[in-house]
Coordinates of C-alpha atoms and ligand atoms in Angstrom, one line a residue:
X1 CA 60.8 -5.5 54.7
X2 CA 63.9 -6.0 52.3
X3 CA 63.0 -3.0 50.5
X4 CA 64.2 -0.6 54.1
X5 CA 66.9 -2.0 54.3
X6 CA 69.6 0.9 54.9
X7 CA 72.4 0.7 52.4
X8 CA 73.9 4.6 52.7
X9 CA 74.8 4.3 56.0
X10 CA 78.7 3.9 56.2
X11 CA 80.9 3.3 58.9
X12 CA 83.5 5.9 59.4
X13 CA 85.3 3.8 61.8
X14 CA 89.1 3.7 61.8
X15 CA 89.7 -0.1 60.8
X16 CA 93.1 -2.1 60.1
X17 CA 91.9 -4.6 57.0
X18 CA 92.5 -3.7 53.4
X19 CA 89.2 -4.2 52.8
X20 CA 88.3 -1.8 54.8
X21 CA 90.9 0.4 54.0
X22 CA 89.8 0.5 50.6
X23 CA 86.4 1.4 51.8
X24 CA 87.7 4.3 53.4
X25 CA 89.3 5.5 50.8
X26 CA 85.6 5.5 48.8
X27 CA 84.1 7.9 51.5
X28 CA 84.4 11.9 50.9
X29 CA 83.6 13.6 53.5
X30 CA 82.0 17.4 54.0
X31 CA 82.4 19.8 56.3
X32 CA 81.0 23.4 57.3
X33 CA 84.0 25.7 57.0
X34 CA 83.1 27.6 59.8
X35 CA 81.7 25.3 62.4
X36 CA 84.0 22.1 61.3
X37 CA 80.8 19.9 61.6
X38 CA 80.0 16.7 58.9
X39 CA 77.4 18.2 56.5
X40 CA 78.0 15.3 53.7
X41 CA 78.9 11.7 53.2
X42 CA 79.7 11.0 49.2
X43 CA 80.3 7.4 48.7
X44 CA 81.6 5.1 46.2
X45 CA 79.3 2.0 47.1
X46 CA 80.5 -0.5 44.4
X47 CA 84.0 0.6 44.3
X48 CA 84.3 1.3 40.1
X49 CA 85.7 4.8 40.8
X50 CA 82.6 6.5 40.8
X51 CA 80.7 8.3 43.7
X52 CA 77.5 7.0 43.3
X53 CA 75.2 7.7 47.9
X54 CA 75.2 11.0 49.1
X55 CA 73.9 11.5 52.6
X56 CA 73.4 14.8 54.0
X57 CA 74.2 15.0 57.8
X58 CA 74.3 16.8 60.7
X59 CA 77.1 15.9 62.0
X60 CA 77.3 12.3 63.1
X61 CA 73.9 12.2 62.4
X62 CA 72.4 11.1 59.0
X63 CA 69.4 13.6 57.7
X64 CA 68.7 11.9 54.0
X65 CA 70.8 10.1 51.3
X66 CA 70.4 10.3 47.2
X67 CA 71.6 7.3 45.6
X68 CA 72.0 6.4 42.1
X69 CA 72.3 2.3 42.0
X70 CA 72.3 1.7 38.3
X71 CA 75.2 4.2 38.0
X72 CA 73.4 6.3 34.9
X73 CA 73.8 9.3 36.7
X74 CA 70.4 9.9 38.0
X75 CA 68.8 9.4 41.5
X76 CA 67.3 6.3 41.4
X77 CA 66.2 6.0 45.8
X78 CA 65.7 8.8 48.3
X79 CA 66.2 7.7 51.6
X80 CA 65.0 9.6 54.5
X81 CA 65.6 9.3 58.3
X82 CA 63.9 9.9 61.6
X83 CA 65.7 11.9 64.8
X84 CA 67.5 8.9 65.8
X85 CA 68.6 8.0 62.3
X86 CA 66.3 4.8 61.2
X87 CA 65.4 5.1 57.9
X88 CA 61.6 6.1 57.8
X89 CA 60.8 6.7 54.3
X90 CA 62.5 5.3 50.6
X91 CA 61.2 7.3 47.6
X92 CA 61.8 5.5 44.1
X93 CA 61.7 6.7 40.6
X94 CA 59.1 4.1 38.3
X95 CA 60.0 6.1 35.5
X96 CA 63.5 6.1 36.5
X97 CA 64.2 9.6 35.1
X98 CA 66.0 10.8 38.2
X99 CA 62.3 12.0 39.7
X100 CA 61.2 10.5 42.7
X101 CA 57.8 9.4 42.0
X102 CA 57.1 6.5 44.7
X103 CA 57.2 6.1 48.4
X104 CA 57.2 3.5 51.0
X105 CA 57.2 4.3 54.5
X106 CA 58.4 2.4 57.3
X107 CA 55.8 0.3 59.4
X108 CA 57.4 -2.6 61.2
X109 CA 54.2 -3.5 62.9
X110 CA 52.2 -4.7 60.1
X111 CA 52.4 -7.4 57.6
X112 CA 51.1 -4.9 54.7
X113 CA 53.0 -2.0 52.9
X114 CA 51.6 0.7 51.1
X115 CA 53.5 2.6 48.2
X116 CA 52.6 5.9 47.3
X117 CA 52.9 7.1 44.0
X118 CA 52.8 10.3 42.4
X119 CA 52.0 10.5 38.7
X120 CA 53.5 13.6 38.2
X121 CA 56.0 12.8 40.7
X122 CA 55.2 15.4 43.4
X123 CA 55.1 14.0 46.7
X124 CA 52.5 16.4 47.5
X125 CA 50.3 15.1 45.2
X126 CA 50.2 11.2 45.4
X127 CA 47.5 9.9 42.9
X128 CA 47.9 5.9 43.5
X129 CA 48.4 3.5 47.0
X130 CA 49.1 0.4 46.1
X131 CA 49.1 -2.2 49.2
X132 CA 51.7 -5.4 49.3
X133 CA 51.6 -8.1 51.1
X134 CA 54.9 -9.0 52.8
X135 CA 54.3 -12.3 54.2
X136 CA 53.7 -13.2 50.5
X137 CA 57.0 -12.2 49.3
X138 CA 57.8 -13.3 46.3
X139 CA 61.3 -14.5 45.0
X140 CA 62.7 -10.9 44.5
X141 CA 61.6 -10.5 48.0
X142 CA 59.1 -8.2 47.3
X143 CA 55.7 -8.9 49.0
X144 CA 52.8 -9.7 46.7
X145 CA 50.3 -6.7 45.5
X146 CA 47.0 -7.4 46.7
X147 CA 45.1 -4.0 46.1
X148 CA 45.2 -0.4 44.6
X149 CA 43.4 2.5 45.0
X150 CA 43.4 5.5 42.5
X151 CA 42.2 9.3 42.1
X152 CA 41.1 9.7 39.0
X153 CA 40.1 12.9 39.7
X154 CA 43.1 14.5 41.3
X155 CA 40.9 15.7 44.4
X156 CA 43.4 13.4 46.3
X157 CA 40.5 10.8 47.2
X158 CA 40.6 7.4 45.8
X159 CA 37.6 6.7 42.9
X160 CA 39.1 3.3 41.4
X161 CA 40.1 0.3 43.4
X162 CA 41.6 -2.8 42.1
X163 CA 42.0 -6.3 43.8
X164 CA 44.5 -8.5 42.9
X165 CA 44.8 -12.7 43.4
X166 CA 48.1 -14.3 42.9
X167 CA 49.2 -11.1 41.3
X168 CA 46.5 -10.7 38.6
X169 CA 43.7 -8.9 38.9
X170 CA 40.4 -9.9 40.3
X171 CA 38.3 -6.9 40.6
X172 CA 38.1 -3.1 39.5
X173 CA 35.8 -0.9 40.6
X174 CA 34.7 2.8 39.5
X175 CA 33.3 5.9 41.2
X176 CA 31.6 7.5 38.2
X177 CA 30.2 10.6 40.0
X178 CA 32.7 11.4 41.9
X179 CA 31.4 11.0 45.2
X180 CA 34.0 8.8 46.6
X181 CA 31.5 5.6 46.3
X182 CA 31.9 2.7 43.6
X183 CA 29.1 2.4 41.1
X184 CA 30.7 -0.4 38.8
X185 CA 32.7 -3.4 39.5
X186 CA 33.9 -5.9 37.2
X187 CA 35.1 -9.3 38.5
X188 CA 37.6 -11.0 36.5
X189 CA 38.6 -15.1 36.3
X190 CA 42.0 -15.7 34.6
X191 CA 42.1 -12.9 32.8
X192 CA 38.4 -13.2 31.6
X193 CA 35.8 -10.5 32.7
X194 CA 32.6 -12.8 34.3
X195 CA 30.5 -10.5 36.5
X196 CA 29.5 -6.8 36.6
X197 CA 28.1 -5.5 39.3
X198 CA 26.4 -1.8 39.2
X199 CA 23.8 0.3 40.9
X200 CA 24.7 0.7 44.3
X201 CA 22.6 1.0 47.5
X202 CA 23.1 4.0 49.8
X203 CA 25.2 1.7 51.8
X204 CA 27.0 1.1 48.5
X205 CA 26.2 -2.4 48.2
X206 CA 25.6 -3.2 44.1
X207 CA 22.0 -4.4 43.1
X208 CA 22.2 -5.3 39.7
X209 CA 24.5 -8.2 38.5
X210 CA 25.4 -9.0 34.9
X211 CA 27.1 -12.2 34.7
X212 CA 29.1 -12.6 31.7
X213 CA 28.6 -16.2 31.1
X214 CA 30.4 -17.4 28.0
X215 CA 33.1 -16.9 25.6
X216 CA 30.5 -15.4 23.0
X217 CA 30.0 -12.7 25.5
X218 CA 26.4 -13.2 26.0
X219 CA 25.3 -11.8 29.8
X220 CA 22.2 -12.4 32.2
X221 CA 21.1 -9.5 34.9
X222 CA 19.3 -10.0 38.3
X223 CA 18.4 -7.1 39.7
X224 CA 18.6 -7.3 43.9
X225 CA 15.5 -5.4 45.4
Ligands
CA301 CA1 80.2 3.8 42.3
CA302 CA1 70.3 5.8 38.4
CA303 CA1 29.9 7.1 42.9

């Protein structure tokens, strides 16, 4: 899980190098006038002069960072951490205008990741999961997206689902009613729509099939009983 890697964490430790040295130097440090305790970490990551990782902390103890990596001035991750101090959630901006809009939460025990995103960026309202395969990691070490749900309807249920195959899509489907159940689904081959599927049974299975059989765009139906 590349992506969780923690990269605002900074040792504090008294060192000897110049290397290190000069990474101290990057650090500014917070602290409560009246108690003397660590509220904030500001640090110069990439040494150009500029603070660019701030983590709020409790003392020794890491709470959440904001970190601008592009160094344009806006927020660009949100990190968040657990009791202990592992990182448990990353928030991202798509839009990159400084608004977190994106999540990914920690889960080392499963080979699957799900993003949420927010389309108005509000983390109380997510609108889109998309699900990647890590053990299909591509070469910028992210995994591979392999589905997507969506609420169209903002009633924070999913009522369009996409499948993906070798990252282009292979299937999207439609709740048209609202009732949280598909009622068309359109298969695609290399970018080419071939099959739609509609009329669902109550177990949502589709009945009716309309292969899309040539490039002309002429169809044939079968109806299932
Ligand atoms: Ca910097
Ligand atoms: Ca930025
Ligand atoms: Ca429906």
């Amino acid at each position: 899980m590349a992506i969780l890697v923690p990269i605002a964490i900074v040792n504090l430790s008294a060192c000897a190098n110049s290397a290190e040295k000069r990474r101290d130097a990057a650090i500014h440090p917070t602290y409560d006038r009246q108690t003397g305790k660590l509220t904030q970490l500001a640090y110069d990551s990439d040494h150009d002069g500029r603070l660019d990782t701030w983590t709020d902390m409790d003392g020794t103890k890491p709470l959440r960072t904001r970190i601008d990596r592009n160094g344009d001035g806006k927020i660009d991750r949100w990190e968040e951490y657990d009791a202990s101090g592992a990182l448990v959630k990353v928030g991202f901006s798509r839009r990159d205008d400084g608004k977190a809009d994106a999540w990914i939460s920690s889960r080392r025990d499963d080979a699957i990741e799900r993003i949420e995103i927010s389309s108005t960026a509000n983390e109380q309202k997510i609108d889109r999961w998309e699900y990647y395969d890590s053990s299909k990691a591509g070469r910028d070490g992210k995994g591979a997206l392999v589905r997507a749900e969506e609420d169209t309807r903002g009633d924070g249920k999913p009522h369009k689902w996409e499948t993906y195959r070798d990252g282009a899509l292979e299937t999207v489907a439609f709740d048209e009613d609202g009732d949280g159940v598909a009622d068309r689904r359109f298969s695609y081959r290399a970018a080419a729509l071939i099959l739609i599927e509609s009329h669902p049974d109550r177990s949502g299975r589709f009945t009716v099939r309309t292969e899309v059989n040539d490039r002309a765009g002429r169809s044939a139906s079968s109806h299932d009983p």
